[in-house]
PDB file of C-alpha atoms in Angstrom:
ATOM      1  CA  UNK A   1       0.000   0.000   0.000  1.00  0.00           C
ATOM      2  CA  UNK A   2       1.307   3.483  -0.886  1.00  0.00           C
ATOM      3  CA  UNK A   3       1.968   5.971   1.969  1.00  0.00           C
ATOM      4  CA  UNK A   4       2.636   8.384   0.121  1.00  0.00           C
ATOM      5  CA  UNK A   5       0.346  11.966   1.508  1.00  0.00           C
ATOM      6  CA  UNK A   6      -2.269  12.546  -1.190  1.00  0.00           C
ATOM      7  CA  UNK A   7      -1.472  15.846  -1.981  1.00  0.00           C
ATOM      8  CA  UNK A   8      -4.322  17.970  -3.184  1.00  0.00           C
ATOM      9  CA  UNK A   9      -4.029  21.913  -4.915  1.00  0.00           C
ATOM     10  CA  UNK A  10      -7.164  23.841  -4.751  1.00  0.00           C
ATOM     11  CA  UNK A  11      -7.070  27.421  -6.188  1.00  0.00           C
ATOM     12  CA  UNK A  12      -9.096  30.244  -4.910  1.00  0.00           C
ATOM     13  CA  UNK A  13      -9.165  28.236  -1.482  1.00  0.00           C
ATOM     14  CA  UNK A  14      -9.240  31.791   0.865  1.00  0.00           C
ATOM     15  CA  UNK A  15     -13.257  31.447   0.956  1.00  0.00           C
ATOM     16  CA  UNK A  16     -16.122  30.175   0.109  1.00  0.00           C
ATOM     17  CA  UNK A  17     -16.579  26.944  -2.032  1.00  0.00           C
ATOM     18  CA  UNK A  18     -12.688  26.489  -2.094  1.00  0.00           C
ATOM     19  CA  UNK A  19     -12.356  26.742   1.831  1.00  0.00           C
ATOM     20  CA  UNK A  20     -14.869  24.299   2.755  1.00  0.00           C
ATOM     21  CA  UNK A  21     -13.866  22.019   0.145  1.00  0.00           C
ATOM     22  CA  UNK A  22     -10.220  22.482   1.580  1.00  0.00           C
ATOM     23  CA  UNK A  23     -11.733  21.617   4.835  1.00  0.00           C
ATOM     24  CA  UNK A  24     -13.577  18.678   3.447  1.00  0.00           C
ATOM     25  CA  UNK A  25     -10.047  17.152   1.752  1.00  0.00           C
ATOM     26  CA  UNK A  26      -8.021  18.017   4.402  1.00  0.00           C
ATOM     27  CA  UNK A  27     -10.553  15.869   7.067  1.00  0.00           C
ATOM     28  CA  UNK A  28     -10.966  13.175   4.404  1.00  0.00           C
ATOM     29  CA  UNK A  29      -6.837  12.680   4.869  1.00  0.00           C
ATOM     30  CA  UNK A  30      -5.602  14.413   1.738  1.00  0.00           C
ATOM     31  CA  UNK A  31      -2.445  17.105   2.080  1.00  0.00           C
ATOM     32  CA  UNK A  32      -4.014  20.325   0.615  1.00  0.00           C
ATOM     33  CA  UNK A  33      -2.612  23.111  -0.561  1.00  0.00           C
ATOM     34  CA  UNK A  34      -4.405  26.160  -0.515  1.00  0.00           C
ATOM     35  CA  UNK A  35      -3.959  28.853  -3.420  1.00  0.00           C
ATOM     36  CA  UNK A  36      -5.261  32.153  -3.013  1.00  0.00           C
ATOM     37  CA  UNK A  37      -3.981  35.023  -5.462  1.00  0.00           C
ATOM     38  CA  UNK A  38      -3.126  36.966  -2.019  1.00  0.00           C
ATOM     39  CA  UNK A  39      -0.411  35.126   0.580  1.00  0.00           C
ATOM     40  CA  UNK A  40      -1.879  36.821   3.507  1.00  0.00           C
ATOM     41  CA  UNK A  41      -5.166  35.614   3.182  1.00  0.00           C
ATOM     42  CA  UNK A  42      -3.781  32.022   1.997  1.00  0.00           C
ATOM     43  CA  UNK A  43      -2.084  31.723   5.249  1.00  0.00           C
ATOM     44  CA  UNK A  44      -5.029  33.149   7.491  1.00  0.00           C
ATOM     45  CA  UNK A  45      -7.696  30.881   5.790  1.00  0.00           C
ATOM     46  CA  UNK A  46      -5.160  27.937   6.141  1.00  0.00           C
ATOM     47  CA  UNK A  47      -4.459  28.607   9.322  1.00  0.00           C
ATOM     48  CA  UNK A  48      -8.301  28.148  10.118  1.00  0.00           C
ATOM     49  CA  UNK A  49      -8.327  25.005   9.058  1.00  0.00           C
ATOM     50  CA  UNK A  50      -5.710  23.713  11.497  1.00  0.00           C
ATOM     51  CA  UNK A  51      -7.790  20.956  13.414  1.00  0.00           C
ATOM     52  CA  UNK A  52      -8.861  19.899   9.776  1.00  0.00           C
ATOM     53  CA  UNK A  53      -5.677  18.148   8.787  1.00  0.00           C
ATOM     54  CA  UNK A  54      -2.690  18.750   6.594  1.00  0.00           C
ATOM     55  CA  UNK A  55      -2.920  22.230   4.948  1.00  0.00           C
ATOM     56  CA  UNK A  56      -0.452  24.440   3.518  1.00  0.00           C
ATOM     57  CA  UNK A  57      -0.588  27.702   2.188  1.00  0.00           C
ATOM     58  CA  UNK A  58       0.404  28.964  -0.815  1.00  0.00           C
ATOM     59  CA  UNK A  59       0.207  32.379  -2.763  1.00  0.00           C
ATOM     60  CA  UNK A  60      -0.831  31.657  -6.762  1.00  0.00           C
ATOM     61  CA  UNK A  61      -2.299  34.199  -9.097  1.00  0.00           C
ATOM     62  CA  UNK A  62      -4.008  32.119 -11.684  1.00  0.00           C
ATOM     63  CA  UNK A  63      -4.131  34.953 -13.646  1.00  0.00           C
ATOM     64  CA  UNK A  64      -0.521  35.395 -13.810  1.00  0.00           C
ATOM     65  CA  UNK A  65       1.741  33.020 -16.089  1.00  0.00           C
ATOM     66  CA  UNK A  66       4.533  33.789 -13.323  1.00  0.00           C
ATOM     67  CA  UNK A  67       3.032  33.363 -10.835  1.00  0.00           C
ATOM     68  CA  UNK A  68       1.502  29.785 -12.269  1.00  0.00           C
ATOM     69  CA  UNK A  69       4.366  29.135 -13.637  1.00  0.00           C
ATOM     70  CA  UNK A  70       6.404  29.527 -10.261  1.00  0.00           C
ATOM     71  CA  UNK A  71       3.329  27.644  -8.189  1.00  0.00           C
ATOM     72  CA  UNK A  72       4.213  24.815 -10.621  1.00  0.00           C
ATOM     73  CA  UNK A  73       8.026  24.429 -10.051  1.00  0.00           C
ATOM     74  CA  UNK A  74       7.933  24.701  -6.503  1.00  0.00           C
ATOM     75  CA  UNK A  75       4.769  21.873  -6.547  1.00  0.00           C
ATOM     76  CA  UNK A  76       7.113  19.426  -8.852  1.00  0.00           C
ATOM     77  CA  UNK A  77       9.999  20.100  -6.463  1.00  0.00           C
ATOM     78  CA  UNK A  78       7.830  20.440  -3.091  1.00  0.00           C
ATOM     79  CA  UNK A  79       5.240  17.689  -3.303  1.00  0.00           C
ATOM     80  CA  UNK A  80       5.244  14.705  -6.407  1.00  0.00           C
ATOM     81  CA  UNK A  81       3.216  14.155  -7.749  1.00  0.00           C
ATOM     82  CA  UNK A  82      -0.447  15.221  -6.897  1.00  0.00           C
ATOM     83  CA  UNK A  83      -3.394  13.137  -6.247  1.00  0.00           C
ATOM     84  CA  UNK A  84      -5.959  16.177  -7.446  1.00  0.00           C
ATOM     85  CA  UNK A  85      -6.709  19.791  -8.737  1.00  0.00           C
ATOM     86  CA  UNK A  86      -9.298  21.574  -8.065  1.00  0.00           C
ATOM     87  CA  UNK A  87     -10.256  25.126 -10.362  1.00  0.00           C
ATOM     88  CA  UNK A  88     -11.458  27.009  -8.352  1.00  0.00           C
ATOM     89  CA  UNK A  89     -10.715  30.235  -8.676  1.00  0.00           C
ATOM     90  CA  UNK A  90     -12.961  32.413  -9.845  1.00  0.00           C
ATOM     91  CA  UNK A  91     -14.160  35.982 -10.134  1.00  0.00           C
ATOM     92  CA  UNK A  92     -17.676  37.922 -10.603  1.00  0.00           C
ATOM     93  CA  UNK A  93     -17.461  41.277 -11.961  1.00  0.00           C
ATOM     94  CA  UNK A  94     -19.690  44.737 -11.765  1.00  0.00           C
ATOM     95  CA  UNK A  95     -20.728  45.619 -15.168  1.00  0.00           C
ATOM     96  CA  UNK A  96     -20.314  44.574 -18.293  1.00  0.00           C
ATOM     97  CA  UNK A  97     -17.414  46.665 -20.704  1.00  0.00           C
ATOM     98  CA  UNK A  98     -14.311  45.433 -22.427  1.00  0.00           C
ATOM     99  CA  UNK A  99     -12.468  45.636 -19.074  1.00  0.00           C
ATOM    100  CA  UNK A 100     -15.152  43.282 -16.972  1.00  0.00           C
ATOM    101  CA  UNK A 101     -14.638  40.488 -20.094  1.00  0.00           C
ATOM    102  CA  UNK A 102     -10.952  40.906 -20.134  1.00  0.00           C
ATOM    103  CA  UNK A 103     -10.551  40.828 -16.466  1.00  0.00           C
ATOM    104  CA  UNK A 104     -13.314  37.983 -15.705  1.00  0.00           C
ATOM    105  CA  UNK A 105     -11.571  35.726 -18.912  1.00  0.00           C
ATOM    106  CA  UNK A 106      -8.083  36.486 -17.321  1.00  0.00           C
ATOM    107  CA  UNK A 107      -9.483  34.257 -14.488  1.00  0.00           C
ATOM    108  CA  UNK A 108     -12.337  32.150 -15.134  1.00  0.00           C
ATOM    109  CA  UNK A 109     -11.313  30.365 -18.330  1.00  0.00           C
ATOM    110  CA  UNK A 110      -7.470  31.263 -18.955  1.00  0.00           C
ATOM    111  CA  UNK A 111      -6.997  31.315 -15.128  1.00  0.00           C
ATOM    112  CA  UNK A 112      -8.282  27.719 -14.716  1.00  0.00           C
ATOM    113  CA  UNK A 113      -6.342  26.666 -18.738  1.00  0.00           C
ATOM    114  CA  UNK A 114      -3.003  27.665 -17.497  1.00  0.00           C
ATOM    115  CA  UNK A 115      -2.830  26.414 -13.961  1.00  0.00           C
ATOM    116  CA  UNK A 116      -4.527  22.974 -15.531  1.00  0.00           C
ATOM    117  CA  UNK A 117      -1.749  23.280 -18.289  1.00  0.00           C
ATOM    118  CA  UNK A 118       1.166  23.456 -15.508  1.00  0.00           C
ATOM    119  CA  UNK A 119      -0.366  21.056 -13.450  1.00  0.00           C
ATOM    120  CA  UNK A 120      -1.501  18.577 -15.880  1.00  0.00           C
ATOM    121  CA  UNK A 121       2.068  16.761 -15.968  1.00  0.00           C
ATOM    122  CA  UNK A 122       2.322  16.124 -11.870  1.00  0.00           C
ATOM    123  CA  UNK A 123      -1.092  15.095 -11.859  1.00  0.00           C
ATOM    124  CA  UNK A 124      -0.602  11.180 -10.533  1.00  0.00           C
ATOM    125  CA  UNK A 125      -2.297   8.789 -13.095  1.00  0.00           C
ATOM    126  CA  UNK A 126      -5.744   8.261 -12.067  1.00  0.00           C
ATOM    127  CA  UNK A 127      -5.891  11.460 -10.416  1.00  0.00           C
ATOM    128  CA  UNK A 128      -8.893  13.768 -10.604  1.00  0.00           C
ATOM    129  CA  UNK A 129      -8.564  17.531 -12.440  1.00  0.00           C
ATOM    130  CA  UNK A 130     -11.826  19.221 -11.088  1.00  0.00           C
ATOM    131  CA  UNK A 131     -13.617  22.159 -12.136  1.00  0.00           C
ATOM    132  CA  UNK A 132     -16.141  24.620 -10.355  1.00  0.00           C
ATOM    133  CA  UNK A 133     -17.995  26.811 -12.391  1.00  0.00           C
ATOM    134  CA  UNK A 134     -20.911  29.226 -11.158  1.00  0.00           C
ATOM    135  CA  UNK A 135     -24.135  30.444 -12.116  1.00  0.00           C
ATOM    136  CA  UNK A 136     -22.294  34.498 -11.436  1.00  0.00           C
TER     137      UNK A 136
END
């Protein structure tokens, strides 16, 4: 049987849907890593999950190619290979102009593409690639 810790990446984890399913993971045994686009608030929200299990904080701004790109080397070199990812990340913006479509694209659908497309590879086979979507 493989000990290895399950490790688990959830993006936009800070609140909401990706906290409590952070909290779910974590108390179902998986190691979860907890990506918010803002380190503070990574760290606070994982360190309210404490009595949950295994969770670590990261800082990852899905709609930043560095910033992905960056999440993903220190994930290949910091954890193997991963058991899941979970897109969560996700943005609902006031109004509706050029800027809102750039800025909600940036995240919704390119933020959730390139963290998928630097993740893909460490992805264990059989692993799960999840993603959340809302009705906003």
């Amino acid at each position: 049987m493989n000990n290895e810790p399950k490790w688990t990446v959830v993006t936009g984890g800070n609140r909401g849907l990706g906290l409590e399913t952070c909290r779910q993971l974590a108390r179902l045994g998986h190691h979860v890593v907890l990506a918010a686009r803002d380190a503070t608030q990574a760290h606070q929200a994982a360190a309210s999950l404490a009595n949950a299990g295994t969770v670590r904080a990261a800082q990852l701004d899905v709609s930043n190619d560095a910033s992905v790109q960056a999440f993903a080397a220190r994930a290949k070199n910091e954890l193997g290979p991963l058991h899941a990812l979970v897109n969560n990340a996700g943005i609902s913006m006031n109004g509706f102009d050029a800027d809102v479509v750039r800025g909600t694209l940036s995240v919704n659908f390119f933020g959730a593409l390139r963290v998928t497309r630097a993740l893909a590879p460490l992805v264990a086979d059989g692993g799960n690639i999840v993603m959340v979507s809302s009705g906003m």
